[in-house]
Tab-separated table of N, CA and C in Angstrom:
chain	number	residue	atom	x	y	z
A	1407	MET	N	-0.894	-13.244	7.978
A	1407	MET	CA	-0.647	-13.122	6.385
A	1407	MET	C	0.915	-12.671	6.304
A	1408	ILE	N	1.471	-13.058	5.296
A	1408	ILE	CA	2.918	-12.599	4.878
A	1408	ILE	C	2.781	-11.912	3.695
A	1409	LYS	N	3.337	-10.586	3.615
A	1409	LYS	CA	3.402	-9.794	2.279
A	1409	LYS	C	4.862	-9.506	2.292
A	1410	GLY	N	5.302	-8.934	1.079
A	1410	GLY	CA	6.460	-8.275	0.877
A	1410	GLY	C	7.437	-8.975	-0.314
A	1411	GLY	N	6.896	-9.843	-0.849
A	1411	GLY	CA	7.541	-10.440	-1.858
A	1411	GLY	C	8.235	-9.653	-2.995
A	1412	GLY	N	7.263	-8.536	-3.337
A	1412	GLY	CA	7.795	-7.461	-4.171
A	1412	GLY	C	8.721	-6.545	-3.686
A	1413	GLY	N	8.974	-6.362	-2.348
A	1413	GLY	CA	9.784	-5.573	-1.759
A	1413	GLY	C	9.351	-4.310	-1.371
A	1414	ALA	N	8.019	-4.188	-1.298
A	1414	ALA	CA	7.584	-2.850	-0.758
A	1414	ALA	C	6.714	-3.119	0.620
A	1415	LEU	N	7.398	-3.981	1.317
A	1415	LEU	CA	6.470	-4.330	2.740
A	1415	LEU	C	6.342	-3.085	3.570
A	1416	PHE	N	7.342	-2.230	3.746
A	1416	PHE	CA	7.231	-1.034	4.485
A	1416	PHE	C	6.004	-0.133	4.164
A	1417	LYS	N	6.024	0.310	2.869
A	1417	LYS	CA	4.765	1.009	2.419
A	1417	LYS	C	3.570	0.124	2.302
A	1418	GLU	N	3.520	-1.127	2.192
A	1418	GLU	CA	2.449	-1.809	2.134
A	1418	GLU	C	1.783	-1.869	3.537
A	1419	LYS	N	2.588	-1.963	4.705
A	1419	LYS	CA	2.047	-2.037	5.824
A	1419	LYS	C	1.391	-0.668	6.346
A	1420	ILE	N	2.075	0.392	5.953
A	1420	ILE	CA	1.645	1.676	6.207
A	1420	ILE	C	0.015	1.841	5.508
A	1421	VAL	N	0.020	1.580	4.156
A	1421	VAL	CA	-1.258	1.563	3.537
A	1421	VAL	C	-2.333	0.635	4.235
A	1422	MET	N	-1.868	-0.355	4.586
A	1422	MET	CA	-2.688	-1.454	5.167
A	1422	MET	C	-3.389	-0.711	6.441
A	1423	TYR	N	-2.695	-0.119	7.239
A	1423	TYR	CA	-2.957	0.177	8.511
A	1423	TYR	C	-3.642	1.430	8.543
A	1424	CYS	N	-3.356	2.243	7.349
A	1424	CYS	CA	-4.189	3.430	7.401
A	1424	CYS	C	-5.534	3.337	6.601
A	1425	SER	N	-5.802	2.326	6.139
A	1425	SER	CA	-6.975	2.214	5.228
A	1425	SER	C	-8.159	1.721	6.191
A	1426	LYS	N	-9.309	2.337	5.987
A	1426	LYS	CA	-10.416	2.013	6.740
A	1426	LYS	C	-11.050	0.775	6.508
A	1427	LYS	N	-10.954	0.286	5.107
A	1427	LYS	CA	-11.590	-0.991	4.711
A	1427	LYS	C	-10.331	-1.671	3.962
A	1428	ARG	N	-10.189	-3.031	4.158
A	1428	ARG	CA	-9.070	-3.797	3.391
A	1428	ARG	C	-9.957	-4.769	2.694
A	1429	ILE	N	-9.471	-4.942	1.356
A	1429	ILE	CA	-9.906	-6.086	0.678
A	1429	ILE	C	-8.580	-6.595	-0.046
A	1430	ILE	N	-8.279	-7.883	0.369
A	1430	ILE	CA	-7.254	-8.664	-0.174
A	1430	ILE	C	-7.577	-9.668	-1.222
A	1431	LEU	N	-7.209	-9.506	-2.516
A	1431	LEU	CA	-7.408	-10.433	-3.621
A	1431	LEU	C	-5.964	-11.225	-3.816
A	1432	ALA	N	-6.242	-12.568	-3.834
A	1432	ALA	CA	-5.104	-13.434	-3.973
A	1432	ALA	C	-5.385	-14.684	-4.635
A	1433	GLY	N	-4.374	-15.251	-5.461
A	1433	GLY	CA	-4.661	-16.752	-5.946
A	1433	GLY	C	-4.740	-17.582	-4.953
A	1434	SER	N	-5.456	-18.636	-5.329
A	1434	SER	CA	-5.697	-19.701	-4.303
A	1434	SER	C	-4.404	-20.244	-3.741
A	1435	GLU	N	-3.408	-20.366	-4.620
A	1435	GLU	CA	-2.134	-20.849	-4.031
A	1435	GLU	C	-1.412	-20.072	-2.742
A	1436	LYS	N	-1.861	-18.896	-2.540
A	1436	LYS	CA	-1.650	-17.930	-1.475
A	1436	LYS	C	-2.167	-18.202	-0.216
A	1437	PHE	N	-3.215	-19.053	-0.199
A	1437	PHE	CA	-3.994	-19.340	0.943
A	1437	PHE	C	-3.523	-20.718	1.503
A	1438	VAL	N	-2.767	-20.585	2.579
A	1438	VAL	CA	-2.181	-21.822	3.130
A	1438	VAL	C	-2.252	-21.916	4.649
A	1439	TYR	N	-2.239	-23.075	5.165
A	1439	TYR	CA	-2.345	-23.108	6.671
A	1439	TYR	C	-1.141	-23.589	7.434
A	1440	LYS	N	0.018	-23.427	6.626
A	1440	LYS	CA	1.314	-23.614	7.320
A	1440	LYS	C	2.300	-22.635	6.638
A	1441	PHE	N	3.178	-21.911	7.332
A	1441	PHE	CA	4.128	-21.026	6.904
A	1441	PHE	C	5.293	-21.674	6.449
A	1442	ASP	N	5.484	-22.092	5.211
A	1442	ASP	CA	6.573	-22.794	4.749
A	1442	ASP	C	7.337	-22.232	3.496
A	1443	PHE	N	6.983	-20.689	3.530
A	1443	PHE	CA	7.812	-19.839	2.428
A	1443	PHE	C	8.542	-18.765	3.255
A	1444	PRO	N	9.533	-18.196	2.378
A	1444	PRO	CA	10.279	-17.112	3.299
A	1444	PRO	C	9.431	-15.912	3.835
A	1445	LEU	N	10.025	-15.446	4.926
A	1445	LEU	CA	9.504	-14.332	5.589
A	1445	LEU	C	10.362	-13.133	5.260
A	1446	PRO	N	9.850	-12.023	4.613
A	1446	PRO	CA	10.917	-11.006	4.262
A	1446	PRO	C	10.916	-9.978	5.315
A	1447	VAL	N	12.179	-9.623	5.627
A	1447	VAL	CA	12.508	-8.546	6.594
A	1447	VAL	C	13.203	-7.473	5.930
A	1448	GLU	N	12.777	-6.294	5.920
A	1448	GLU	CA	13.494	-4.978	5.449
A	1448	GLU	C	14.364	-4.494	6.350
A	1449	VAL	N	15.684	-4.181	6.036
A	1449	VAL	CA	16.603	-3.839	6.945
A	1449	VAL	C	17.550	-2.746	6.245
A	1450	HIS	N	17.796	-1.787	7.229
A	1450	HIS	CA	18.820	-0.791	6.784
A	1450	HIS	C	20.030	-1.364	6.358
A	1451	PRO	N	20.800	-0.917	5.351
A	1451	PRO	CA	21.962	-1.332	4.966
A	1451	PRO	C	22.999	-1.155	6.039
A	1452	PHE	N	23.232	-0.253	6.617
A	1452	PHE	CA	24.209	0.121	7.615
A	1452	PHE	C	23.982	-0.987	8.718
A	1453	ALA	N	23.080	-1.514	8.932
A	1453	ALA	CA	22.881	-2.624	10.072
A	1453	ALA	C	22.758	-4.024	9.512
A	1454	ARG	N	23.194	-4.302	8.112
A	1454	ARG	CA	22.876	-5.598	7.723
A	1454	ARG	C	23.745	-6.532	8.416
A	1455	SER	N	25.021	-6.426	8.755
A	1455	SER	CA	25.734	-7.652	9.266
A	1455	SER	C	25.107	-7.952	10.782
A	1456	SER	N	24.889	-6.827	11.522
A	1456	SER	CA	24.562	-7.145	12.909
A	1456	SER	C	23.030	-7.647	12.852
A	1457	VAL	N	22.120	-7.383	12.074
A	1457	VAL	CA	20.930	-7.921	11.818
A	1457	VAL	C	21.031	-9.364	11.353
A	1458	LEU	N	21.838	-9.652	10.462
A	1458	LEU	CA	21.868	-11.046	10.068
A	1458	LEU	C	22.356	-11.958	11.143
A	1459	LYS	N	23.082	-11.516	12.011
A	1459	LYS	CA	23.462	-12.350	13.229
A	1459	LYS	C	22.161	-12.579	13.953
A	1460	SER	N	21.397	-11.619	14.279
A	1460	SER	CA	20.392	-11.619	15.221
A	1460	SER	C	18.990	-12.624	14.491
A	1461	LEU	N	19.013	-12.522	13.055
A	1461	LEU	CA	17.970	-13.215	12.388
A	1461	LEU	C	18.311	-14.526	12.502
A	1462	LYS	N	19.458	-14.930	12.692
A	1462	LYS	CA	19.569	-16.394	12.628
A	1462	LYS	C	19.152	-17.293	13.709
A	1463	GLU	N	18.498	-16.369	14.735
A	1463	GLU	CA	17.823	-16.882	15.958
A	1463	GLU	C	16.465	-17.533	15.429
A	1464	TYR	N	16.003	-16.861	14.277
A	1464	TYR	CA	14.717	-17.030	13.770
A	1464	TYR	C	14.528	-18.212	12.646
A	1465	GLY	N	15.661	-18.406	12.119
A	1465	GLY	CA	15.650	-19.317	10.815
A	1465	GLY	C	17.001	-19.093	9.995
A	1466	ILE	N	16.975	-19.271	8.799
A	1466	ILE	CA	18.018	-19.198	7.870
A	1466	ILE	C	17.729	-17.772	7.049
A	1467	PRO	N	18.463	-16.688	7.352
A	1467	PRO	CA	18.378	-15.570	6.550
A	1467	PRO	C	19.078	-15.498	5.352
A	1468	ASN	N	18.618	-15.167	4.230
A	1468	ASN	CA	19.463	-14.989	2.849
A	1468	ASN	C	18.999	-13.680	2.384
A	1469	ILE	N	19.992	-12.949	1.960
A	1469	ILE	CA	19.763	-11.489	1.431
A	1469	ILE	C	19.095	-11.806	0.002
A	1470	ARG	N	18.114	-11.019	-0.212
A	1470	ARG	CA	17.453	-11.114	-1.528
A	1470	ARG	C	18.402	-10.423	-2.688
A	1471	ILE	N	18.553	-11.209	-3.660
A	1471	ILE	CA	19.371	-10.745	-4.681
A	1471	ILE	C	18.500	-10.083	-5.778
A	1472	GLY	N	19.051	-9.039	-6.234
A	1472	GLY	CA	18.288	-8.345	-7.457
A	1472	GLY	C	18.981	-8.472	-8.805
A	1473	ASN	N	18.843	-7.488	-9.532
A	1473	ASN	CA	19.603	-7.438	-10.720
A	1473	ASN	C	21.269	-7.516	-10.829
A	1474	LYS	N	21.900	-8.230	-11.680
A	1474	LYS	CA	23.250	-8.313	-11.984
A	1474	LYS	C	23.866	-8.855	-10.509
A	1475	ASP	N	23.230	-9.700	-9.693
A	1475	ASP	CA	23.633	-10.287	-8.546
A	1475	ASP	C	24.109	-9.308	-7.438
A	1476	PHE	N	23.284	-8.210	-7.561
A	1476	PHE	CA	23.633	-7.190	-6.349
A	1476	PHE	C	22.330	-7.537	-5.353
A	1477	PRO	N	22.525	-7.097	-4.046
A	1477	PRO	CA	21.468	-7.010	-3.212
A	1477	PRO	C	20.145	-6.320	-3.832
A	1478	PHE	N	19.154	-6.847	-3.662
A	1478	PHE	CA	18.047	-6.078	-4.017
A	1478	PHE	C	17.541	-4.953	-3.247
A	1479	MET	N	17.394	-3.799	-3.834
A	1479	MET	CA	17.068	-2.608	-3.014
A	1479	MET	C	15.594	-2.265	-2.862
A	1480	THR	N	15.034	-1.866	-1.699
A	1480	THR	CA	13.617	-1.515	-1.846
A	1480	THR	C	13.666	-0.093	-2.294
A	1481	GLU	N	12.395	0.344	-2.498
A	1481	GLU	CA	12.056	1.803	-2.917
A	1481	GLU	C	12.775	2.737	-1.972
A	1482	ASN	N	12.833	2.310	-0.658
A	1482	ASN	CA	13.378	3.132	0.288
A	1482	ASN	C	14.881	3.106	0.471
A	1483	GLY	N	15.437	2.241	-0.390
A	1483	GLY	CA	17.052	2.174	-0.393
A	1483	GLY	C	17.480	1.159	0.672
A	1484	ASN	N	16.544	0.173	1.196
A	1484	ASN	CA	16.945	-0.831	2.203
A	1484	ASN	C	17.098	-2.198	1.442
A	1485	ILE	N	17.562	-3.205	2.241
A	1485	ILE	CA	17.828	-4.387	1.698
A	1485	ILE	C	16.711	-5.416	2.405
A	1486	ILE	N	16.510	-6.577	1.695
A	1486	ILE	CA	15.676	-7.582	2.452
A	1486	ILE	C	16.370	-8.920	2.512
A	1487	TYR	N	16.132	-9.392	3.912
A	1487	TYR	CA	16.605	-10.737	4.207
A	1487	TYR	C	15.261	-11.529	4.167
A	1488	ASP	N	15.363	-12.732	3.369
A	1488	ASP	CA	14.377	-13.751	3.556
A	1488	ASP	C	14.650	-14.836	4.384
A	1489	ILE	N	13.976	-14.967	5.449
A	1489	ILE	CA	13.995	-16.055	6.438
A	1489	ILE	C	13.378	-17.298	6.056
A	1490	SER	N	13.911	-18.310	5.860
A	1490	SER	CA	13.361	-19.621	5.611
A	1490	SER	C	13.763	-20.595	6.801
A	1491	GLY	N	13.395	-21.939	6.797
A	1491	GLY	CA	13.666	-22.855	7.829
A	1491	GLY	C	13.393	-22.416	9.198
A	1492	TYR	N	12.159	-21.796	9.171
A	1492	TYR	CA	11.782	-21.063	10.671
A	1492	TYR	C	12.122	-21.942	11.840
A	1493	ARG	N	12.638	-21.262	12.918
A	1493	ARG	CA	12.694	-21.907	14.307
A	1493	ARG	C	11.901	-21.391	15.300
A	1494	TYR	N	10.545	-20.800	14.783
A	1494	TYR	CA	9.589	-20.508	15.722
A	1494	TYR	C	8.922	-21.761	16.264
A	1495	LYS	N	8.743	-21.550	17.724
A	1495	LYS	CA	8.090	-22.547	18.384
A	1495	LYS	C	6.735	-22.595	18.224
A	1496	ASP	N	6.128	-21.381	17.887
A	1496	ASP	CA	4.703	-21.435	17.941
A	1496	ASP	C	4.179	-20.270	16.870
A	1497	PHE	N	3.438	-20.509	15.847
A	1497	PHE	CA	2.999	-19.521	15.068
A	1497	PHE	C	1.556	-18.874	15.507
A	1498	ASP	N	1.074	-19.271	16.702
A	1498	ASP	CA	-0.053	-18.811	17.112
A	1498	ASP	C	0.154	-17.289	17.517
A	1499	ASP	N	1.194	-17.055	17.914
A	1499	ASP	CA	1.537	-15.655	18.570
A	1499	ASP	C	2.329	-14.903	17.600
A	1500	ILE	N	1.847	-14.560	16.212
A	1500	ILE	CA	2.497	-13.830	15.187
A	1500	ILE	C	2.932	-12.352	15.626
A	1501	LYS	N	1.932	-11.783	16.479
A	1501	LYS	CA	2.248	-10.418	16.863
A	1501	LYS	C	3.574	-10.538	17.587
A	1502	ALA	N	3.774	-11.639	18.515
A	1502	ALA	CA	5.036	-11.539	19.183
A	1502	ALA	C	6.154	-11.767	18.267
A	1503	ILE	N	6.132	-12.457	17.465
A	1503	ILE	CA	7.308	-12.758	16.423
A	1503	ILE	C	7.615	-11.454	15.670
A	1504	GLU	N	6.430	-10.724	15.167
A	1504	GLU	CA	6.722	-9.600	14.590
A	1504	GLU	C	7.316	-8.667	15.375
A	1505	ARG	N	6.878	-8.428	16.561
A	1505	ARG	CA	7.426	-7.430	17.628
A	1505	ARG	C	8.881	-7.837	17.929
A	1506	ASP	N	9.231	-9.077	18.182
A	1506	ASP	CA	10.604	-9.392	18.421
A	1506	ASP	C	11.596	-9.181	17.360
A	1507	ILE	N	11.109	-9.401	16.170
A	1507	ILE	CA	12.103	-9.073	14.947
A	1507	ILE	C	12.204	-7.572	14.788
A	1508	LYS	N	11.066	-7.041	14.718
A	1508	LYS	CA	11.200	-5.478	14.695
A	1508	LYS	C	11.979	-4.873	15.881
A	1509	ASN	N	12.131	-5.569	16.914
A	1509	ASN	CA	12.874	-4.999	17.947
A	1509	ASN	C	14.514	-4.857	17.669
A	1510	ILE	N	14.961	-5.686	16.826
A	1510	ILE	CA	16.358	-5.771	16.365
A	1510	ILE	C	16.737	-4.383	15.584
A	1511	PRO	N	17.726	-3.709	16.274
A	1511	PRO	CA	18.182	-2.417	15.794
A	1511	PRO	C	18.564	-2.620	14.389
A	1512	GLY	N	17.855	-1.694	13.299
A	1512	GLY	CA	18.248	-1.918	12.084
A	1512	GLY	C	17.081	-2.408	10.929
A	1513	VAL	N	16.243	-3.229	11.761
A	1513	VAL	CA	15.091	-3.721	10.987
A	1513	VAL	C	14.058	-2.553	10.990
A	1514	ILE	N	13.540	-2.239	9.715
A	1514	ILE	CA	12.765	-1.541	9.296
A	1514	ILE	C	11.389	-1.982	9.394
A	1515	GLU	N	10.987	-3.088	8.748
A	1515	GLU	CA	9.718	-3.728	8.833
A	1515	GLU	C	9.849	-5.216	8.609
A	1516	VAL	N	8.839	-5.959	9.055
A	1516	VAL	CA	8.644	-7.375	8.755
A	1516	VAL	C	7.346	-7.617	7.990
A	1517	GLY	N	7.459	-8.579	7.197
A	1517	GLY	CA	6.241	-8.934	6.179
A	1517	GLY	C	5.069	-9.590	6.938
A	1518	LEU	N	5.227	-9.717	8.205
A	1518	LEU	CA	4.023	-10.496	8.852
A	1518	LEU	C	3.010	-9.260	9.048
A	1519	PHE	N	1.793	-9.775	8.912
A	1519	PHE	CA	0.614	-8.961	8.843
A	1519	PHE	C	-0.222	-9.708	9.861
A	1520	PRO	N	-0.161	-9.390	11.225
A	1520	PRO	CA	-1.089	-10.165	12.191
A	1520	PRO	C	-2.425	-9.908	11.736
A	1521	LYS	N	-3.305	-10.911	12.108
A	1521	LYS	CA	-4.677	-11.119	11.656
A	1521	LYS	C	-5.257	-9.635	11.914
A	1522	LEU	N	-5.887	-8.933	10.776
A	1522	LEU	CA	-6.289	-7.810	10.520
A	1522	LEU	C	-7.961	-7.818	10.741
A	1523	THR	N	-8.435	-7.134	11.669
A	1523	THR	CA	-9.814	-6.993	11.755
A	1523	THR	C	-10.339	-6.072	10.488
A	1524	ASP	N	-11.591	-6.299	10.184
A	1524	ASP	CA	-12.252	-5.524	9.060
A	1524	ASP	C	-11.471	-5.626	7.717
A	1525	THR	N	-10.975	-6.928	7.634
A	1525	THR	CA	-10.511	-7.206	6.224
A	1525	THR	C	-11.169	-8.482	5.464
A	1526	ILE	N	-11.402	-8.062	4.330
A	1526	ILE	CA	-12.175	-9.199	3.415
A	1526	ILE	C	-11.133	-9.834	2.467
A	1527	PHE	N	-11.233	-11.067	2.564
A	1527	PHE	CA	-10.150	-11.767	1.667
A	1527	PHE	C	-11.070	-12.666	0.575
A	1528	TYR	N	-10.439	-12.426	-0.560
A	1528	TYR	CA	-10.904	-13.221	-1.731
A	1528	TYR	C	-9.999	-14.051	-2.387
A	1529	LYS	N	-10.471	-15.253	-2.347
A	1529	LYS	CA	-9.459	-16.366	-3.367
A	1529	LYS	C	-9.965	-16.253	-4.614
A	1530	ILE	N	-8.994	-16.022	-5.557
A	1530	ILE	CA	-9.151	-16.059	-7.067
A	1530	ILE	C	-8.776	-17.393	-7.553
A	1531	ASP	N	-9.776	-17.926	-8.369
A	1531	ASP	CA	-9.321	-19.183	-9.279
A	1531	ASP	C	-9.059	-18.682	-10.609
A	1532	LYS	N	-7.927	-18.693	-11.038
A	1532	LYS	CA	-7.417	-18.086	-12.204
A	1532	LYS	C	-8.032	-19.000	-13.324
A	1533	GLU	N	-8.002	-20.328	-13.127
A	1533	GLU	CA	-8.440	-21.275	-14.243
A	1533	GLU	C	-9.974	-21.015	-14.546
A	1534	LYS	N	-10.697	-20.749	-13.492
A	1534	LYS	CA	-12.074	-20.905	-13.550
A	1534	LYS	C	-12.656	-19.285	-13.978
A	1535	GLY	N	-11.484	-18.377	-13.568
A	1535	GLY	CA	-11.936	-17.097	-13.754
A	1535	GLY	C	-13.070	-16.527	-12.689
A	1536	SER	N	-12.824	-17.162	-11.582
A	1536	SER	CA	-13.823	-16.738	-10.529
A	1536	SER	C	-13.090	-16.408	-9.273
A	1537	PHE	N	-13.824	-16.051	-8.201
A	1537	PHE	CA	-13.359	-15.856	-6.872
A	1537	PHE	C	-14.616	-16.077	-5.744
A	1538	GLU	N	-13.826	-16.326	-4.650
A	1538	GLU	CA	-14.725	-16.649	-3.620
A	1538	GLU	C	-14.391	-15.847	-2.531
A	1539	LYS	N	-15.230	-15.504	-1.524
A	1539	LYS	CA	-15.015	-14.984	-0.342
A	1539	LYS	C	-14.656	-15.832	0.701
A	1540	ILE	N	-13.443	-15.490	1.515
A	1540	ILE	CA	-13.009	-16.514	2.437
A	1540	ILE	C	-13.044	-15.792	3.854
A	1541	LEU	N	-13.426	-16.707	4.838
A	1541	LEU	CA	-13.708	-16.382	6.409
A	1541	LEU	C	-12.301	-16.734	6.948
A	1542	ILE	N	-11.727	-15.768	7.493
A	1542	ILE	CA	-10.506	-16.041	8.311
A	1542	ILE	C	-10.665	-15.660	9.712
């Protein structure tokens, strides 16, 4: 699962891992079998240049732009790089990808949430006003 589109991925991950039960509600367009959308990476501003170089090994990192064409700032005062055009060889080992990116000095958090046990997923059909439980 990838989260962090709203920029709160550091806090989202803390809440996710501290929760005894997790229920994820998402629109049907969010359930995909191929990662073809940007992966958010939260970065301390002091390290943005060095992290940018390192992230190029994983794909094409673009700094997220906020209001008035300035870099988007998270609630924690950090910036976000969105990686597209992945160069990952294998998405079967998401934990390794997460670990490798988090090992880059200056990276605060990665928007990857490896398969979480005890998590219930519901797919919402906005047109029908219904939802269904998804087994992952």
